[in-house]
PDB file of C-alpha atoms in Angstrom:
ATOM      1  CA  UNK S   1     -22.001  40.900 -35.033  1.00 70.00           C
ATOM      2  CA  UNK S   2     -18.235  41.521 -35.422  1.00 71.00           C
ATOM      3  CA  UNK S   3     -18.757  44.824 -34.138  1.00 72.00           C
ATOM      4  CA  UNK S   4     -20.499  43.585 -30.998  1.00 74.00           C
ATOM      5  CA  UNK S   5     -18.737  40.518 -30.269  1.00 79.00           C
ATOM      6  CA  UNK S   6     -14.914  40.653 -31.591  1.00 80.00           C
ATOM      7  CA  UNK S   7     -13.751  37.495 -30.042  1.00 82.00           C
ATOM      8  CA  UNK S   8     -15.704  35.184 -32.402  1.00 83.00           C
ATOM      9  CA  UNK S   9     -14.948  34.441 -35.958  1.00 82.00           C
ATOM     10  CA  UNK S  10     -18.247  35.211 -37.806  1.00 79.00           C
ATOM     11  CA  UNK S  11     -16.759  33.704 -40.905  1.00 83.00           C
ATOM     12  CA  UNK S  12     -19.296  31.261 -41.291  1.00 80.00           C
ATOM     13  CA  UNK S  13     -21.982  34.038 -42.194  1.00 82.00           C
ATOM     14  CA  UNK S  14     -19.626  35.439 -44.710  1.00 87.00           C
ATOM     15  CA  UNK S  15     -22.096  34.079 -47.201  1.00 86.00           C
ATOM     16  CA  UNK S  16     -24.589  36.526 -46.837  1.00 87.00           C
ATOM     17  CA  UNK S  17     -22.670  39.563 -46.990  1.00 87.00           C
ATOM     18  CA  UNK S  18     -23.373  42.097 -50.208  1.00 88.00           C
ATOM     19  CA  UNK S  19     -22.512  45.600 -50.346  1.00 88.00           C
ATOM     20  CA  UNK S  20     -25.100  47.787 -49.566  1.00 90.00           C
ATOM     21  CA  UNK S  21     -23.957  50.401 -52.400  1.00 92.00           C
ATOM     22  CA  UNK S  22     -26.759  47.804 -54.777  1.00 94.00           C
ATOM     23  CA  UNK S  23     -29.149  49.930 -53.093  1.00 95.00           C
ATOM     24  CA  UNK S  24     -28.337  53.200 -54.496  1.00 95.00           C
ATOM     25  CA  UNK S  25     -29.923  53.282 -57.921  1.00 96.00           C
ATOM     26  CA  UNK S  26     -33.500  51.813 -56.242  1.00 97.00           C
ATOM     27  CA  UNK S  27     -33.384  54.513 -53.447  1.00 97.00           C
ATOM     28  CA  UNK S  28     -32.517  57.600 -56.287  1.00 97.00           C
ATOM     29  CA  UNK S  29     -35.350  56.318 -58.218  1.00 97.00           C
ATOM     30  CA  UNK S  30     -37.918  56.276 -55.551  1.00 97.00           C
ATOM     31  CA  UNK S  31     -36.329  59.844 -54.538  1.00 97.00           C
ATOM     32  CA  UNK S  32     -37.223  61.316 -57.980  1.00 96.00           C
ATOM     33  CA  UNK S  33     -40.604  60.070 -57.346  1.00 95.00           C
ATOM     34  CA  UNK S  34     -40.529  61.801 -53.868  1.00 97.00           C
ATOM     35  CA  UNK S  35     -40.412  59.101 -51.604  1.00 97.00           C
ATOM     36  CA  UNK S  36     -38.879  59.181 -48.174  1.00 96.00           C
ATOM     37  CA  UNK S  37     -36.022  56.506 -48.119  1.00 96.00           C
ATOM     38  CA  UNK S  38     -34.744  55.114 -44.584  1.00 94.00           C
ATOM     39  CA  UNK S  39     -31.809  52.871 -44.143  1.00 92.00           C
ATOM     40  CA  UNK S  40     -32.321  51.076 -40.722  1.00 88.00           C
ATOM     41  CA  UNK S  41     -30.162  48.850 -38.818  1.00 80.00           C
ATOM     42  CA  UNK S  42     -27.913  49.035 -35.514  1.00 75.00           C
ATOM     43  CA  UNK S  43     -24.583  48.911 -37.240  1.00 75.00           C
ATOM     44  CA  UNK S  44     -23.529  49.537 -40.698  1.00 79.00           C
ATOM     45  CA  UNK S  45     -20.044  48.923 -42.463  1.00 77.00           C
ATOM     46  CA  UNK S  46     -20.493  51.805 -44.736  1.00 79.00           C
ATOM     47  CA  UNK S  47     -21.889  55.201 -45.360  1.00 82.00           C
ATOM     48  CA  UNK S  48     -24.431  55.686 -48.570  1.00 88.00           C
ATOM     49  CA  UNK S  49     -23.260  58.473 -50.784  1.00 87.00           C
ATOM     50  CA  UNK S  50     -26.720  59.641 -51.243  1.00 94.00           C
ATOM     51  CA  UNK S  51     -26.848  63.267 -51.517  1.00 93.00           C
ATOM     52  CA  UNK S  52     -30.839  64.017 -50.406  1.00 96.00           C
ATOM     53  CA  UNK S  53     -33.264  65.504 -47.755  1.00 96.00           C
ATOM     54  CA  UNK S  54     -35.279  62.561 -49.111  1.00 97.00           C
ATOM     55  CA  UNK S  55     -32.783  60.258 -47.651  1.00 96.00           C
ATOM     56  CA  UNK S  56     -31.883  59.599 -44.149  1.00 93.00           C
ATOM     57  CA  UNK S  57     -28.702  56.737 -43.107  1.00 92.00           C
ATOM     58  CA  UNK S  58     -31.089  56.254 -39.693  1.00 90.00           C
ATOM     59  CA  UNK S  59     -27.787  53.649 -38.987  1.00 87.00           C
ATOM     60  CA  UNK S  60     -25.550  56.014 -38.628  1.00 88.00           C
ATOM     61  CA  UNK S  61     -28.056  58.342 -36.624  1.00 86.00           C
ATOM     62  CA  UNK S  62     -27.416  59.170 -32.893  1.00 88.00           C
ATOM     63  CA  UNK S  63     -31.226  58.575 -32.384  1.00 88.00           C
ATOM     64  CA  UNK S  64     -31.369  54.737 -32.779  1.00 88.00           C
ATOM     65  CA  UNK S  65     -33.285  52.601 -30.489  1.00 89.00           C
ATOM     66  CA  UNK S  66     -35.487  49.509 -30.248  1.00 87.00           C
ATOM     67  CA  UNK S  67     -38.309  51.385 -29.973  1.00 91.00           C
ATOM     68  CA  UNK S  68     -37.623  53.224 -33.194  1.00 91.00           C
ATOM     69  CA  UNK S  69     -36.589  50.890 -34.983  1.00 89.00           C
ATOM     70  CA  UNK S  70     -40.030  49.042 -34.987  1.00 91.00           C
ATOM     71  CA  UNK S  71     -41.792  52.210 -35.080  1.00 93.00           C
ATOM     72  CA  UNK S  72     -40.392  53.039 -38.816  1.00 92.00           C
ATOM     73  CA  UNK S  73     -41.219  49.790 -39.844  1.00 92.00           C
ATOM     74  CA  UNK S  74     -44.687  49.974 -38.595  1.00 94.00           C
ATOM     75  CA  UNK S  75     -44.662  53.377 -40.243  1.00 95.00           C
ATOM     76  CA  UNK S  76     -43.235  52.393 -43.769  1.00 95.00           C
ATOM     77  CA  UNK S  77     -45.150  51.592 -46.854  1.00 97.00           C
ATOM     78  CA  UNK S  78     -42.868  48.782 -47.640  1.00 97.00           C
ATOM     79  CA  UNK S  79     -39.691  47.188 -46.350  1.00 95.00           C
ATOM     80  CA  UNK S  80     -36.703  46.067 -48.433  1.00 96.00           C
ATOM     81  CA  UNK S  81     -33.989  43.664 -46.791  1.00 91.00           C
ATOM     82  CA  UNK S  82     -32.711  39.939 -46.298  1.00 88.00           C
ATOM     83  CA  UNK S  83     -33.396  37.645 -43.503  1.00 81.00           C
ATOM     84  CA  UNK S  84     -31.538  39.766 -40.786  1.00 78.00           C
ATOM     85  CA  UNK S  85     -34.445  40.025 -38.023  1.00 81.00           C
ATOM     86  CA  UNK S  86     -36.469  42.827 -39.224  1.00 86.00           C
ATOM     87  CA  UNK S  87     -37.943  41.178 -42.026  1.00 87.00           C
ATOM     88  CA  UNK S  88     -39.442  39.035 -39.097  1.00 87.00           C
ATOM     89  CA  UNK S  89     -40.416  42.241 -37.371  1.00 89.00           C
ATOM     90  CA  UNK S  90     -42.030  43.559 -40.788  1.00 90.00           C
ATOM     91  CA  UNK S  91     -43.944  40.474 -41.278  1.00 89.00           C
ATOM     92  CA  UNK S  92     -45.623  40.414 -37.733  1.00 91.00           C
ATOM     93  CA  UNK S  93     -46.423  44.276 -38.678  1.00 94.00           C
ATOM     94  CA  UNK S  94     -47.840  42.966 -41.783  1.00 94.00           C
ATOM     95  CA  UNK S  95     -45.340  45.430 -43.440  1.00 96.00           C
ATOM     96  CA  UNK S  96     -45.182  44.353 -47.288  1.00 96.00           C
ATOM     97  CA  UNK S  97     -41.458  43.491 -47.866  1.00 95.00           C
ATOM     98  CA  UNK S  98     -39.602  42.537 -50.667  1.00 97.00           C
ATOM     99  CA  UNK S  99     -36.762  39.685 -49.745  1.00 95.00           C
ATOM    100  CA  UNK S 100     -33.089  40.157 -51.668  1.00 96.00           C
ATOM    101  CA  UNK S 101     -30.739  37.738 -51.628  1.00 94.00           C
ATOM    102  CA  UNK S 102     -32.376  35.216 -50.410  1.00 91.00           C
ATOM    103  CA  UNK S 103     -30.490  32.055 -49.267  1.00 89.00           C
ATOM    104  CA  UNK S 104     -32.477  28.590 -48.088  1.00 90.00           C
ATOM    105  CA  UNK S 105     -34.614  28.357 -50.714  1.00 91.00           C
ATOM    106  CA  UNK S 106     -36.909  25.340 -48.180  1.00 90.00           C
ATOM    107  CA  UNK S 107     -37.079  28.345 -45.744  1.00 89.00           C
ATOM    108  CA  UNK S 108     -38.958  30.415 -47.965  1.00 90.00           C
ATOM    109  CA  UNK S 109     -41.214  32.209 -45.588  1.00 88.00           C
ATOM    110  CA  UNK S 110     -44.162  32.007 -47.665  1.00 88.00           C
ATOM    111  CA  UNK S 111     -46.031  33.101 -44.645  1.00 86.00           C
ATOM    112  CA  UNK S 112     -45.512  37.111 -44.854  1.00 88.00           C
ATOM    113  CA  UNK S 113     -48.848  39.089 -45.537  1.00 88.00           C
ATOM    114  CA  UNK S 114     -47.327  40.976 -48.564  1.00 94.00           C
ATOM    115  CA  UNK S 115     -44.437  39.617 -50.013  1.00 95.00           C
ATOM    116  CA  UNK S 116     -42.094  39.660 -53.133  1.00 97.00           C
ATOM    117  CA  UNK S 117     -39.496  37.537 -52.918  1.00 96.00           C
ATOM    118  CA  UNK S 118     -35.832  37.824 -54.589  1.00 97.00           C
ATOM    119  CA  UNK S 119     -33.316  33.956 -54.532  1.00 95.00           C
ATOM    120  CA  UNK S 120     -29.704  34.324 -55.817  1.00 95.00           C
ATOM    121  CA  UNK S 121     -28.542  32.425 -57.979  1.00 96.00           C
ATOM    122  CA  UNK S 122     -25.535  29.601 -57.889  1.00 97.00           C
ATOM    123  CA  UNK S 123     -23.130  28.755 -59.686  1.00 97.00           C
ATOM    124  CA  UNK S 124     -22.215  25.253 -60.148  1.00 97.00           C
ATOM    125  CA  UNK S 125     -17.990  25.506 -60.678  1.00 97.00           C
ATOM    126  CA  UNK S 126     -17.413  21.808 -61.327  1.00 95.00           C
ATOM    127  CA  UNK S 127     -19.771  22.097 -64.733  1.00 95.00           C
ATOM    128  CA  UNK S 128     -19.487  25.740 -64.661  1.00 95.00           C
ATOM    129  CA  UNK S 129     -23.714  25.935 -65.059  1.00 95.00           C
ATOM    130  CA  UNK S 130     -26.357  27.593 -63.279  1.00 96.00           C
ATOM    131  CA  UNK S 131     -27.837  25.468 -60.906  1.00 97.00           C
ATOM    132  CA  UNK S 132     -31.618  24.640 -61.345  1.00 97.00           C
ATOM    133  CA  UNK S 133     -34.584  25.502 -59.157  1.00 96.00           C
ATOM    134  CA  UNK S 134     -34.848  21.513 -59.150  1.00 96.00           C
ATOM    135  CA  UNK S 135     -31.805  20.444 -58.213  1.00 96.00           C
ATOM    136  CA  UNK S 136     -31.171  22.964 -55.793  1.00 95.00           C
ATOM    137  CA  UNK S 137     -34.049  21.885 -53.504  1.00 94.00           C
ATOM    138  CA  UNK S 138     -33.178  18.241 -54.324  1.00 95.00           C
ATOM    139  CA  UNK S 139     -31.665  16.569 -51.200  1.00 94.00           C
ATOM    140  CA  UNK S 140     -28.931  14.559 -53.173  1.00 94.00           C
ATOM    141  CA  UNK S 141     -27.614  17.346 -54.896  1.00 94.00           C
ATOM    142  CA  UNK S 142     -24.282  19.067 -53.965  1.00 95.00           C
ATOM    143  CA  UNK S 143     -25.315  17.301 -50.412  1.00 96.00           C
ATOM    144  CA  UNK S 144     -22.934  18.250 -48.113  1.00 96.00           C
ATOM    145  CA  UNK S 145     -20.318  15.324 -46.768  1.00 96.00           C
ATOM    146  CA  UNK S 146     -20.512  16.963 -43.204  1.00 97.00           C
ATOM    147  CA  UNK S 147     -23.390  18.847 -42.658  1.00 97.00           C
ATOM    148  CA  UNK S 148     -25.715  16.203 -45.002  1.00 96.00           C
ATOM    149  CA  UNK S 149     -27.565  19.120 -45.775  1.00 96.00           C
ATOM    150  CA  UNK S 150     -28.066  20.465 -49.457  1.00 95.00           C
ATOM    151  CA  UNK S 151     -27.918  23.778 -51.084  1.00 94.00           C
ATOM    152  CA  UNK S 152     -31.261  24.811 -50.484  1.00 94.00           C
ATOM    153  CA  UNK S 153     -30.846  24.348 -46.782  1.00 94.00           C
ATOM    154  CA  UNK S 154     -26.810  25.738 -46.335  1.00 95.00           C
ATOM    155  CA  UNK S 155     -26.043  28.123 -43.272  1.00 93.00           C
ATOM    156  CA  UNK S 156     -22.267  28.012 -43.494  1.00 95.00           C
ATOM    157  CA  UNK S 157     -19.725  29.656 -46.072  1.00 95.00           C
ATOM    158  CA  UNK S 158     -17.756  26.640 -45.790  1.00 96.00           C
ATOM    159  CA  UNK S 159     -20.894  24.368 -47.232  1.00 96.00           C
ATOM    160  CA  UNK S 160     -20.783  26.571 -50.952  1.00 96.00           C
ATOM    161  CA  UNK S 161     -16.547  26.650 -50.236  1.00 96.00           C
ATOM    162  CA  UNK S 162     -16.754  22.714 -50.101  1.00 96.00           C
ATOM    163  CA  UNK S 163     -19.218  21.933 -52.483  1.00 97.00           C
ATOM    164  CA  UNK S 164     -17.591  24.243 -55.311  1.00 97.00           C
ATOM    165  CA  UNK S 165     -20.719  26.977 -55.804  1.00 97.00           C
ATOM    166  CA  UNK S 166     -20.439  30.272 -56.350  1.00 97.00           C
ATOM    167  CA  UNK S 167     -23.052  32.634 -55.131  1.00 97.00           C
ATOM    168  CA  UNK S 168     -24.498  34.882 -57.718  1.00 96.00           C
ATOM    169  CA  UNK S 169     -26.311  38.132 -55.819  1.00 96.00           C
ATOM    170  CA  UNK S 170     -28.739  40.090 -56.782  1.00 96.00           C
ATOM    171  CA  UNK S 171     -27.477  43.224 -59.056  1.00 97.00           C
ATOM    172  CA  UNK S 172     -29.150  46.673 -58.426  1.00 97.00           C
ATOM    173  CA  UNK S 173     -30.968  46.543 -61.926  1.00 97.00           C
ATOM    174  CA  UNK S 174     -33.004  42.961 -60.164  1.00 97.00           C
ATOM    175  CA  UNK S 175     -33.298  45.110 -56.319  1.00 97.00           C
ATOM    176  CA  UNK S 176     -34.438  48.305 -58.763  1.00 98.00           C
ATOM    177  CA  UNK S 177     -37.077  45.850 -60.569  1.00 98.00           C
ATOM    178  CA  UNK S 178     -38.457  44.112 -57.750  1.00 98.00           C
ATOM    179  CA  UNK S 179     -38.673  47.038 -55.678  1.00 98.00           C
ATOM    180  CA  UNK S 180     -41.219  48.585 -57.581  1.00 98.00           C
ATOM    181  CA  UNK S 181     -43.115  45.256 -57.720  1.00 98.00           C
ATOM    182  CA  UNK S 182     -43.702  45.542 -54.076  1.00 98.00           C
ATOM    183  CA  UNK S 183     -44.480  49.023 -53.924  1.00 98.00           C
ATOM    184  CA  UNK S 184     -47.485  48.190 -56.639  1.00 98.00           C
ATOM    185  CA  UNK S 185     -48.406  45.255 -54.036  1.00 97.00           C
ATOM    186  CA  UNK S 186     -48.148  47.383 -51.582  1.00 97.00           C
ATOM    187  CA  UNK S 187     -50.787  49.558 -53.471  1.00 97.00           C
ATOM    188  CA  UNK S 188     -53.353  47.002 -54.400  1.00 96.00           C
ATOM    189  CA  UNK S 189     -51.904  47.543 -57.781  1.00 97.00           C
ATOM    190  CA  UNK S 190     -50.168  44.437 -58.537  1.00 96.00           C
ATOM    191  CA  UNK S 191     -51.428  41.975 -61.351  1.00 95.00           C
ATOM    192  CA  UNK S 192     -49.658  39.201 -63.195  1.00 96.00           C
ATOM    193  CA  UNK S 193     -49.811  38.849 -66.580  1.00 96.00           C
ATOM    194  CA  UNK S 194     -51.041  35.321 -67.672  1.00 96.00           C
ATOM    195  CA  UNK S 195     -46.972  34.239 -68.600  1.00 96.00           C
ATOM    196  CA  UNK S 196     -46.128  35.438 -65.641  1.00 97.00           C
ATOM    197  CA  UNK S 197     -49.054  33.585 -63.622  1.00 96.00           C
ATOM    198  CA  UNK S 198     -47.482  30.339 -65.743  1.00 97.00           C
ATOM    199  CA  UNK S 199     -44.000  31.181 -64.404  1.00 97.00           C
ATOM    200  CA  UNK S 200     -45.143  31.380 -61.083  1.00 96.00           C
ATOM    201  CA  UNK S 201     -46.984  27.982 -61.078  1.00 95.00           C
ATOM    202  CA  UNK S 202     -44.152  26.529 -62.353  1.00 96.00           C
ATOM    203  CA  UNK S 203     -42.587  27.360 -59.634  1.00 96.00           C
ATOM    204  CA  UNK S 204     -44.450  25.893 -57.361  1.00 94.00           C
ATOM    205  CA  UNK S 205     -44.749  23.004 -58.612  1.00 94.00           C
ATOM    206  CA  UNK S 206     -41.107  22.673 -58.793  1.00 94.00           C
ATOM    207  CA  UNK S 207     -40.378  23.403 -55.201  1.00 92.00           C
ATOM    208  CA  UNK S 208     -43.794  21.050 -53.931  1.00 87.00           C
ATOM    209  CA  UNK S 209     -44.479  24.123 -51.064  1.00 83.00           C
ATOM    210  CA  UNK S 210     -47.822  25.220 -50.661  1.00 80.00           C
ATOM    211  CA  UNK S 211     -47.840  28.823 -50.410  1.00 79.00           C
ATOM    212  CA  UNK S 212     -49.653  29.759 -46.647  1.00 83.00           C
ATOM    213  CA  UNK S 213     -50.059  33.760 -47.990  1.00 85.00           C
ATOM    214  CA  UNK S 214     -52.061  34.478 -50.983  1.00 90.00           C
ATOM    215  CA  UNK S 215     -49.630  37.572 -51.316  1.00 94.00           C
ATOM    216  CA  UNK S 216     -46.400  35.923 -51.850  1.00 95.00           C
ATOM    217  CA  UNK S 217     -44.538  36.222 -55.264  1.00 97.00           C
ATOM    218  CA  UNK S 218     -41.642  34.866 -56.352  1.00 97.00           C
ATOM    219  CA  UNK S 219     -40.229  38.412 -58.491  1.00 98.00           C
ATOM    220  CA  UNK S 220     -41.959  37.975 -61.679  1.00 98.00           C
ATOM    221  CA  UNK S 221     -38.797  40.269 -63.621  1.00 98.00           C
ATOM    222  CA  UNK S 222     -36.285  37.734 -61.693  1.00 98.00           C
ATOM    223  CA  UNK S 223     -38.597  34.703 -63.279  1.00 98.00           C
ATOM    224  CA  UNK S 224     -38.736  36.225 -66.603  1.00 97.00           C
ATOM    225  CA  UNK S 225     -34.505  36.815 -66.503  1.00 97.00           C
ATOM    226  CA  UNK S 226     -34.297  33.352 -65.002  1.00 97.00           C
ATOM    227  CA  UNK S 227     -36.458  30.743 -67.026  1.00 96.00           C
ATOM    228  CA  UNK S 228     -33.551  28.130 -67.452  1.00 94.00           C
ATOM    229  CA  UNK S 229     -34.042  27.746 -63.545  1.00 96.00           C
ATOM    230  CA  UNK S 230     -37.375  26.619 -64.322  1.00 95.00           C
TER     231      UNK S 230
END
């Protein structure tokens, strides 16, 4: 967006920015296993150091369109990303996709056909503690004097500025993990083990959302990593 429209301060989006460079390790492991890796997208800050016919920057291609852009997506096995757009376009595909650094934890879109899905983590700065699963969706905590809204509903960089929480993104050993989750969902090949069936419902039951897809995990290595979030 600050490509396409300089006059506006896109600041308050700042919170969702990662460097794409996480990626590398998860793409160079699918590439030894001779998958085809695509990088989509319009506009891209950087250029991935990826040194492979079995790796194309599409971004930084002079074929990009609209048209093409859907038509990988409809052609991909999965799709890897954050809530940009084209995880929307993926999940009226019904494009399995695995969700990174995900942000508005009562937004979940437990809707998607195929789904594993990645939250960051936050840091609580006042007490210098991870903050819970719990009391991020709870409405009182860290509510926001101006906005009234709490964690698990923030949009702004100035909400986690205000309220003293640092973000904690996902590291390319969690994208690297989860990635090959979805590609066994993706496959038909994906089974929980019974403590990880536990870890899910708890979960759940935490959060109080009814899940709409049948197909929609919450990444059983992030659980496992994470249990004091539970």
């Amino acid at each position: 967006k600050k490509f396409q429209i300089k006059s506006k301060n896109w600041s308050y989006h700042d919170y969702r920015d990662f460097s794409a460079d996480v990626f590398i390790p998860t793409i160079k492991s699918f590439i030894k296993n001779k998958y085809l890796n695509c990088r989509v997208g319009n506009i891209t800050d950087n250029i991935l150091k990826i040194n492979s016919n079995l790796f194309i920057d599409y971004s930084k291609s002079e074929y990009i369109s609209e048209e093409l852009d859907i038509y990988l997506l409809f052609r991909s096995k999965f799709f890897v990303g954050t809530g940009s757009g084209l995880d929307k376009i993926a999940s009226f595909l019904r494009v399995p996709m695995l969700c990174i650094n995900s942000h508005q934890l009562s937004y979940m879109p437990h809707y998607f056909h195929k789904c594993i899905y990645v939250p960051n983590n936050y840091i609580d700065l006042e007490k210098n503690k991870l903050i819970s699963f719990r009391d991020q969706i709870n409405p009182n905590y860290k509510k926001d004097r101006i906005t009234g809204r709490n964690i698990s509903k923030y949009v702004t960089t100035d909400e986690f500025i205000r309220n003293n929480i640092k973000i904690i993104y996902n590291d390319p050993d969690q994208i690297l993990e989860s990635s090959k989750e979805i590609n066994l969902l993706a496959e038909n090949k994906f089974n929980l083990e019974k403590k990880d069936q536990k870890l899910q419902n708890s979960f759940w039951n935490i959060v109080k959302m009814k899940k709409i897809s049948n197909n929609f995990f919450i990444s059983p290595s992030f659980l496992r990593k994470n249990i004091d979030l539970l």
